[in-house]
XYZ file of C-alpha atoms in Angstrom:
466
model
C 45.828 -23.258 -3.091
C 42.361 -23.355 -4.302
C 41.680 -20.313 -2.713
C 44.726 -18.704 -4.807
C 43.666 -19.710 -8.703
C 39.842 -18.858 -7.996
C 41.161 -15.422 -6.726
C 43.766 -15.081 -9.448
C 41.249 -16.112 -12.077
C 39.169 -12.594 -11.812
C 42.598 -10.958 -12.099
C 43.364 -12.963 -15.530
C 40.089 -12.346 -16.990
C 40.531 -8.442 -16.881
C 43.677 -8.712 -18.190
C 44.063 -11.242 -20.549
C 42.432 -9.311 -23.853
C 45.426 -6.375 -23.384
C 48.002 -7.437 -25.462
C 46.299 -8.623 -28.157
C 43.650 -5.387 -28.095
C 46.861 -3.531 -28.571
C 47.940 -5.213 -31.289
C 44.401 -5.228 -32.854
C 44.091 -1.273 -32.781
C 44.941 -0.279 -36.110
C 42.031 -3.269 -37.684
C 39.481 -1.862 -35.261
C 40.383 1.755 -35.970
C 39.425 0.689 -39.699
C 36.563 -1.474 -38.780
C 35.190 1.482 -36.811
C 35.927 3.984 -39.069
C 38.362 6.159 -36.742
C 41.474 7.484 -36.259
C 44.722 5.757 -34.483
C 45.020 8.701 -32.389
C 41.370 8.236 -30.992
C 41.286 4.424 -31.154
C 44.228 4.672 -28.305
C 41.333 5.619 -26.344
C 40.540 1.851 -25.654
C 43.542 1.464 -23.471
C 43.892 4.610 -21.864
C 40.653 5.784 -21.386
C 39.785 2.102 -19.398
C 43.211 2.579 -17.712
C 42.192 5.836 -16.567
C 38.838 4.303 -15.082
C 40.804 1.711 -13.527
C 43.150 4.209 -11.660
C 40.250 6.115 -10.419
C 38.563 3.773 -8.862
C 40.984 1.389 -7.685
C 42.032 2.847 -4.524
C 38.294 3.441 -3.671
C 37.208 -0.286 -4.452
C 40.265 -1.089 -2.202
C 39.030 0.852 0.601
C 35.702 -0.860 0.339
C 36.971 -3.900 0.400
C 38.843 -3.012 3.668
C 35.850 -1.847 5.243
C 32.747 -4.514 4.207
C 34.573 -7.411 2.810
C 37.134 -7.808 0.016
C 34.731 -11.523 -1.016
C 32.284 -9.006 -1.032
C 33.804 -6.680 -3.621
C 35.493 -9.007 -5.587
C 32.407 -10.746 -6.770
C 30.335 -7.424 -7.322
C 33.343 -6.141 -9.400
C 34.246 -9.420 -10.916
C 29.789 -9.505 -12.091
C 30.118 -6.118 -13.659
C 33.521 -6.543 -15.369
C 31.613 -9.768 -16.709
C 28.351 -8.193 -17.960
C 30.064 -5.076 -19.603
C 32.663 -7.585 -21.532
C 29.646 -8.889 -23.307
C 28.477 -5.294 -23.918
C 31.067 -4.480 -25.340
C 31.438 -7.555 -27.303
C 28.221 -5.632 -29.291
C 29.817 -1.754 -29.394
C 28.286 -0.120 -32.828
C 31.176 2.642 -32.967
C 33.949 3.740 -31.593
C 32.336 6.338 -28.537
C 30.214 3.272 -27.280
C 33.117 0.635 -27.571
C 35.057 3.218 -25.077
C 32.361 3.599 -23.244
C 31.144 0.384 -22.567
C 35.694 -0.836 -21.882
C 35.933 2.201 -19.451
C 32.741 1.123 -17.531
C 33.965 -2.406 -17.866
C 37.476 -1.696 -16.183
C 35.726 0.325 -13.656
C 33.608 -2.744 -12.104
C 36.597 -4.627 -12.339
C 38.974 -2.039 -10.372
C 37.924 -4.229 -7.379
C 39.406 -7.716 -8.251
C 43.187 -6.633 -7.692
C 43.323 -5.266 -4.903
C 40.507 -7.540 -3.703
C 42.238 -10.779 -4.655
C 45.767 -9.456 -3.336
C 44.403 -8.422 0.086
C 42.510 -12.268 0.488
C 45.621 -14.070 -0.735
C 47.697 -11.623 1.907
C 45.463 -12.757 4.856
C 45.703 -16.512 3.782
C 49.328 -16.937 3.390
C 51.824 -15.973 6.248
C 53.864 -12.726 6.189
C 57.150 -14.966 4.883
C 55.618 -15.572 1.719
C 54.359 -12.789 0.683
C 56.462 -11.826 -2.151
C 56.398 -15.521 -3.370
C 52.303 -14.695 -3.751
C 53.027 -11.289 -4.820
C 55.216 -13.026 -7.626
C 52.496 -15.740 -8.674
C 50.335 -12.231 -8.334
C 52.181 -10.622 -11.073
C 52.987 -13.760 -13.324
C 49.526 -14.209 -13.701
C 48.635 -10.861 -14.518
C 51.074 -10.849 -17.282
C 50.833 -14.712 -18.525
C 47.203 -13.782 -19.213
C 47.479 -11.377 -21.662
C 49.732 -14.095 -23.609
C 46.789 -16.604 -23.467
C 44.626 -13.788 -25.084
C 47.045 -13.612 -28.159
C 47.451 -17.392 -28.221
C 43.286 -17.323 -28.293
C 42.532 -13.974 -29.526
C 45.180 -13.063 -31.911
C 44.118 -16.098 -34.596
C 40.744 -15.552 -33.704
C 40.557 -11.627 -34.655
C 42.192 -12.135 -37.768
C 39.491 -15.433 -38.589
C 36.429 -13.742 -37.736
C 36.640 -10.242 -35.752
C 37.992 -8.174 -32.778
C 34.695 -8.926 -30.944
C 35.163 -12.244 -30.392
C 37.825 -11.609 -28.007
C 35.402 -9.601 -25.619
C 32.501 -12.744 -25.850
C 35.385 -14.971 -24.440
C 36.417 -12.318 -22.005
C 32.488 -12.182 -20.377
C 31.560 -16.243 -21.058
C 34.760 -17.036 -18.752
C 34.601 -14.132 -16.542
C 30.584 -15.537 -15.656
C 31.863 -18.725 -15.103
C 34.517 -17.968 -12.582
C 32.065 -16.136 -10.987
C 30.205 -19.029 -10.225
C 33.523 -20.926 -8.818
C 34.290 -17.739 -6.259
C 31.165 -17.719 -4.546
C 31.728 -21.520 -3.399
C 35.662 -21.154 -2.588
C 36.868 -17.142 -1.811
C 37.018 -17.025 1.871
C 35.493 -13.965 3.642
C 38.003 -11.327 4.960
C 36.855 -8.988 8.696
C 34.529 -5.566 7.895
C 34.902 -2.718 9.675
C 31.654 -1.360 10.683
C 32.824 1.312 13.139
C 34.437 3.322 9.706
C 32.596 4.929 6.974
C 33.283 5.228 3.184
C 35.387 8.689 2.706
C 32.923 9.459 -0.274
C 34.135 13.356 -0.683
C 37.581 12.268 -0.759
C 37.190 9.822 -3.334
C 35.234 12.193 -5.686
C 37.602 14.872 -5.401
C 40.653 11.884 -6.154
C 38.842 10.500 -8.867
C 38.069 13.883 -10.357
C 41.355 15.793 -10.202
C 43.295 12.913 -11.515
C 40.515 12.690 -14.620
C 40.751 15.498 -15.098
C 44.431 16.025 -15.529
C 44.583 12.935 -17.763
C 42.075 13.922 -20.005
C 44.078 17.079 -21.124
C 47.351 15.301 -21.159
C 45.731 13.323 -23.821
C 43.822 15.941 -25.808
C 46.778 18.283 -25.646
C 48.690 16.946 -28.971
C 45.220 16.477 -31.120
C 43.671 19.689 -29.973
C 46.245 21.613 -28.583
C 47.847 23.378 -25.073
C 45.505 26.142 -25.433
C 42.119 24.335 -26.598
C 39.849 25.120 -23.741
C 39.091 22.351 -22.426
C 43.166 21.040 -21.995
C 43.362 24.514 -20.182
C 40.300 23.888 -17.819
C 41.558 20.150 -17.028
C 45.254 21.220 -16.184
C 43.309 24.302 -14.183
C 40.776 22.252 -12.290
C 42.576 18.783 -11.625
C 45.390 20.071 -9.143
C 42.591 22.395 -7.751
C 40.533 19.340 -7.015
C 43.483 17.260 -5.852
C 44.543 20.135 -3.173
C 40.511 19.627 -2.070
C 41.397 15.987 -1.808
C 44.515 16.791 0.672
C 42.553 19.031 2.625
C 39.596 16.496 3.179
C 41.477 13.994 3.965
C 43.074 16.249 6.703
C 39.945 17.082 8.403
C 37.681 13.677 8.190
C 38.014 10.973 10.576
C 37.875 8.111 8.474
C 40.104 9.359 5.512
C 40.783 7.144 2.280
C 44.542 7.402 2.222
C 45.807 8.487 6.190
C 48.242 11.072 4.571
C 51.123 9.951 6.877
C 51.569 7.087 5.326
C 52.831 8.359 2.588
C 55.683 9.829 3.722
C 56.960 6.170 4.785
C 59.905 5.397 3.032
C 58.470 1.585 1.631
C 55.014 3.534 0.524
C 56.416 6.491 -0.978
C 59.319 5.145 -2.981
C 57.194 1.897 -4.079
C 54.903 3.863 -5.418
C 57.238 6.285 -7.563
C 58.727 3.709 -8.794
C 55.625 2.411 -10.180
C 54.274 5.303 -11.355
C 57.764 5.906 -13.665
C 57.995 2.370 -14.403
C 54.964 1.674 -15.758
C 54.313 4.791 -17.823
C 57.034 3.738 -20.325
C 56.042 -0.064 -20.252
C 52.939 0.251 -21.043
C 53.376 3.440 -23.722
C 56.165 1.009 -25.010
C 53.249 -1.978 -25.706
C 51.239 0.806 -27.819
C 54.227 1.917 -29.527
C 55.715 -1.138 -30.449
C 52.206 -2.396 -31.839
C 51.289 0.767 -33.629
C 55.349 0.814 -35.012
C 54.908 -2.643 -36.366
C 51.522 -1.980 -38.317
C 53.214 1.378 -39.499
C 56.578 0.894 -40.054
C 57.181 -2.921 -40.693
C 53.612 -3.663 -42.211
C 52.710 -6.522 -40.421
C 48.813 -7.619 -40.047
C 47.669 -8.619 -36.506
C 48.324 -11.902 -35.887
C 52.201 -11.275 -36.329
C 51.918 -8.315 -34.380
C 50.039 -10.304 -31.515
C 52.786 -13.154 -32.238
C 56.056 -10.651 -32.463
C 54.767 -9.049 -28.700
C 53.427 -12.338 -27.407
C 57.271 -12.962 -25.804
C 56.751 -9.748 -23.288
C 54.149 -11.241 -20.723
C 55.902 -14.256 -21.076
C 58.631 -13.035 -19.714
C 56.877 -10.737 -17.230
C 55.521 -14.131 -16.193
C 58.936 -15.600 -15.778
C 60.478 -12.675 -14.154
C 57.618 -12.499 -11.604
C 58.133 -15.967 -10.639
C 61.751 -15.693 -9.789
C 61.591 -12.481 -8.256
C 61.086 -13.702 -5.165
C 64.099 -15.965 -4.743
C 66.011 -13.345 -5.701
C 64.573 -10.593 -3.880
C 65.672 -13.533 -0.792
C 69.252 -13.733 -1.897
C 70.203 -10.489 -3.133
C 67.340 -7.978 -1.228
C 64.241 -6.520 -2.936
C 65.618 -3.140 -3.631
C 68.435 -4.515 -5.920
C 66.023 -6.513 -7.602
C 63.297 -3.203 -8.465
C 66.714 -1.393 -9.474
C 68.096 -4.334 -11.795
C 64.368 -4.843 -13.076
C 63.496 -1.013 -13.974
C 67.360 -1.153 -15.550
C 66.433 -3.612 -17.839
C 62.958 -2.246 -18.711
C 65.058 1.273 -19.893
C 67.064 -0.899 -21.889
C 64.425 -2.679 -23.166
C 62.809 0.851 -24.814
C 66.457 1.220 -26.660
C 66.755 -1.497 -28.056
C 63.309 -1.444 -29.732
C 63.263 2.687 -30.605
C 66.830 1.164 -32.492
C 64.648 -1.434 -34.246
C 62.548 1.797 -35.537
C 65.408 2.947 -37.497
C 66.276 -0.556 -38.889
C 63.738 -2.364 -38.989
C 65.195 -5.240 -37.463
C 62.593 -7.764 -35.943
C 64.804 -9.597 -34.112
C 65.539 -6.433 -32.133
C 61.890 -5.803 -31.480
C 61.670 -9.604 -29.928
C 64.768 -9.307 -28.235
C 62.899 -5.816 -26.383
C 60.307 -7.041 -25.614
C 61.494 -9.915 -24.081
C 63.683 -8.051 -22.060
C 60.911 -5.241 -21.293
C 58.594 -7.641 -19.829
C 61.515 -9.901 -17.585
C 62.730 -6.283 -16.209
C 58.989 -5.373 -15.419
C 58.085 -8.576 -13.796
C 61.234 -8.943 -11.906
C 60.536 -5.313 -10.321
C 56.483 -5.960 -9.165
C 56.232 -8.377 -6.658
C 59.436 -6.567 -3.730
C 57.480 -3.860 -4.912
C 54.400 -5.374 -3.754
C 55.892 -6.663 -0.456
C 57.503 -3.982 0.366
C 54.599 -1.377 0.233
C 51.968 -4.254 1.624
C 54.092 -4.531 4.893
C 54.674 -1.065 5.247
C 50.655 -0.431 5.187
C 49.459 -3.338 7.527
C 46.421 -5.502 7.449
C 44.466 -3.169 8.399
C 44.836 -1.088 4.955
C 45.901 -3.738 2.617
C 43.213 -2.782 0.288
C 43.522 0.610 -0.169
C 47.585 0.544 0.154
C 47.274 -2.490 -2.922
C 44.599 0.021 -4.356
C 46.621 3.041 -4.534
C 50.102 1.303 -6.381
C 47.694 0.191 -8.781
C 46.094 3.596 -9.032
C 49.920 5.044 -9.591
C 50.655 2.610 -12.220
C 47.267 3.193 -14.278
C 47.976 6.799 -13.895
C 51.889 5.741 -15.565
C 50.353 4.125 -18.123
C 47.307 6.273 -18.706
C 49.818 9.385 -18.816
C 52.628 7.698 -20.450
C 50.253 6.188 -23.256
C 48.544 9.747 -23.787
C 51.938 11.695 -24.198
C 53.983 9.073 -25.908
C 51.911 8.517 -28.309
C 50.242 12.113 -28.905
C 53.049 12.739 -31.140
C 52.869 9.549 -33.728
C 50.866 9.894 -36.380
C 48.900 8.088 -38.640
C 52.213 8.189 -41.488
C 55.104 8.116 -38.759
C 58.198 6.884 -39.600
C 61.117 5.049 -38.184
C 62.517 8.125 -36.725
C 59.682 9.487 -35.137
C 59.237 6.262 -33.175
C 62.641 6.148 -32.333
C 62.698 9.627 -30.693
C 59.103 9.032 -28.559
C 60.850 5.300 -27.674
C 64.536 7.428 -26.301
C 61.819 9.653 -24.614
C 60.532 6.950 -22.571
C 63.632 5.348 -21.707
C 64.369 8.562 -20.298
C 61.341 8.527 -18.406
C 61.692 4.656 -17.459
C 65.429 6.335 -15.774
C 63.302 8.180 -13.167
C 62.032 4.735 -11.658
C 65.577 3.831 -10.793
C 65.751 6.442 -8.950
C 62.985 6.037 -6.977
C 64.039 2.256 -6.695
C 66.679 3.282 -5.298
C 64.614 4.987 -1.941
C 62.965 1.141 -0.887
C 64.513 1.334 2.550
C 65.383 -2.984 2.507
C 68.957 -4.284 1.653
C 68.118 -7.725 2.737
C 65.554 -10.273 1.707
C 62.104 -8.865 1.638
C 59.807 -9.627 4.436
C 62.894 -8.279 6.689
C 62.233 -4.414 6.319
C 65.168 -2.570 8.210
C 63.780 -0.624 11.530
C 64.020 2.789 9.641
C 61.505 1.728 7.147
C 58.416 2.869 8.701
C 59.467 6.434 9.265
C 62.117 7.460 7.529
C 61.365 10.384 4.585
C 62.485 8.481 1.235
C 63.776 11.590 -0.059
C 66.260 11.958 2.831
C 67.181 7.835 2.668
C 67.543 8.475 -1.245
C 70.152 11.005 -0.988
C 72.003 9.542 1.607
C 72.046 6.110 -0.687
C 72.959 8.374 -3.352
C 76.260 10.071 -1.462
C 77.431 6.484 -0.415
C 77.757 5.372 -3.838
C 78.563 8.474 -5.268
């Protein structure tokens, strides 16, 4: 167990400032003298970073240690929170998150793949639930701390607690984290990950700069050119080297595949939603930070809660019909609150949120389980590494597009149409929920799981109920 909160603590330290950074976008937009349109940058932009190299830090971690590459990734994460604690503008404050999130890519998929190899196969969607709670109950401690703080004194603050506490845990890991096996007879597939990282920054970087400076601004144009160029070099390395970072196979597995499109459509809307709702309540309802932090502080709360139960009901009921109920509720969720755009109703807003973060949490962890057991040991990492990549990619896309069109005097009905938009989107991942190849309690995959194409097993689910 002690093993478990040092872990988790790197984890909670990289997340906790997210929620209450949201909410303080519009005051450091001002304080910075910038727009809200480029201000969004500090999520997306370290999001982005944090998809990119994910997958690689996870592959690292399967080959020389995961200790290893937690507490290298938890030291940088720690040094550039303090950097950024001191950012003079808004370029440098981007900068300085994006490198930040980058050195901290490591301590997900690093902490999930030692708390994997501790605990037995049974309970891994109870860890994959405590996983997820904490990754969501931490951003609630940041507005509980931050939120009062910001509005006392100033956004920094939050980024001098983020580094104080992330140096301190650092110091607890090195005594407690366990060390996981290295692989010494398999090299780093450095070509691969360039060409991954590159194609997929590519693309996001002209989703994002396509509403301020338009389809046909050069540099959209060369991004949407050159990122599926560089993502078909990616396929074709991976093909021909003998130590790929993602064996392309895999894949096509039914609990990898589906998994991960159900994170990638999941989380685009959640976390767009987060922006929104933040950027709609300084906007529309005219609310300073602290009751923005406090009106939003329900959703990880609830991601928390959901989390934690997931797992007892993924036993009862199986995991898929738990990702299917959760992603329901999330689309609901997005609704409700685009409805509280035209109304201004608060109450609505709470009630969305609430149930946005519940749905989300309830659909992570048999997402987790499913998609660690269909990988093995062997690539826990890099399996754990790429869902996380998907779901920065979701949000990094879904926080570019959704909020390209909202600007600085939007209205009520502009928010609601972006927030229908996304709920549209959010529909996608119930789909895709719908592939996991388990009826039954997760942990008891059925034998078709390993092979079976998830577009075939989708369709077929989709006649029987049709």
């Amino acid at each position: 167990m002690t093993v478990m909160v040092v872990a988790l603590i790197g984890v909670a330290a990289t997340s906790f400032p997210i929620t209450v950074l949201s909410a303080a976008l519009p005051d450091i937009a001002a304080d910075l003298g910038t727009s809200n349109a480029t201000i969004t940058w500090v999520i997306s932009a370290p999001l982005l970073a944090f998809a990119v190299f994910t997958p690689m830090a996870g592959k690292l971690g399967d080959l020389h240690g995961h200790r290893r590459m937690y507490l290298w990734g938890f030291t940088g994460a720690a040094i550039g929170s303090l950097a950024t604690a001191f950012a003079p503008d808004a370029a440098t404050l981007i900068a300085l998150r994006v490198l930040a999130q980058a050195a901290a890519s490591s301590t997900g998929p690093s902490a999930l793949a030692i708390l994997m190899s501790v605990f037995p196969d049974e309970r891994r969607t109870w860890v994959a639930g405590i996983w997820s709670g904490v990754l969501a109950a931490s951003p609630a401690l940041g507005v509980a701390l931050g939120g009062p703080l910001i509005d006392a004194t100033s956004w920094r603050v939050l980024f001098v607690i983020q580094g104080v506490g992330s140096a301190v845990a650092v110091l607890a890991s090195l005594r407690v984290l366990p060390a996981t096996p290295r692989r010494r007879d398999v090299t780093f597939d450095l070509p691969g990950g360039i060409a991954l990282g590159a194609g997929v920054g590519a693309i996001l970087f002209a989703l994002n700069r396509s509403a301020p400076w338009g389809w046909t601004n050069p540099f959209v144009v060369a991004g949407l050119s050159v990122g599926p160029v560089l993502l078909a070099l990616f396929v074709l390395v991976e093909r021909r080297t003998d130590h790929p970072l993602v064996h392309l196979p895999t894949l096509r597995r039914r609990n990898v595949a589906a998994p991960i499109a159900s994170q990638l459509f999941l989380n685009g809307p959640y976390m767009a939603g987060l922006v929104l709702t933040a950027l709609m309540l300084s906007t529309v309802f005219d609310y300073d930070t602290t009751t923005i932090s406090l009106t939003i502080l329900p959703r990880p709360i609830a991601f928390a809660a959901g989390a934690w139960t997931a797992g007892a009901a993924a036993a009862r009921f199986g995991g898929r019909t738990v990702v299917v109920s959760g992603t329901t509720l999330v689309t609901a969720s997005l609704v409700l609150i685009g409805t509280a755009a035209l109304t201004h109703a608060t109450a609505l807003v709470v009630v969305g949120v609430l149930i946005a973060g519940a749905g989300s949490g309830f659909s992570r962890p048999p997402i987790i389980a499913a998609l660690t057991e269909a990988v093995g040991e062997a690539d826990m990492g890099v399996g754990t590494g790429l869902l996380n990549m998907t779901g920065q990619i979701g949000a990094a896309a879904g926080i570019s597009l959704l909020t390209a069109p909202i600007g600085d005097a939007a209205g009520g009905r502009e928010f609601f149409v972006v927030f229908v938009v996304a709920a549209v989107v959010a529909v996608l991942a119930i789909v895709a929920a719908h592939a996991i190849a388990y009826d039954g309690p997760v942990g008891r995959p059925t034998p078709a799981a390993p092979s079976a194409p998830w577009s075939t097993a989708l369709m077929a689910r989709l006649r029987r109920n049709g």
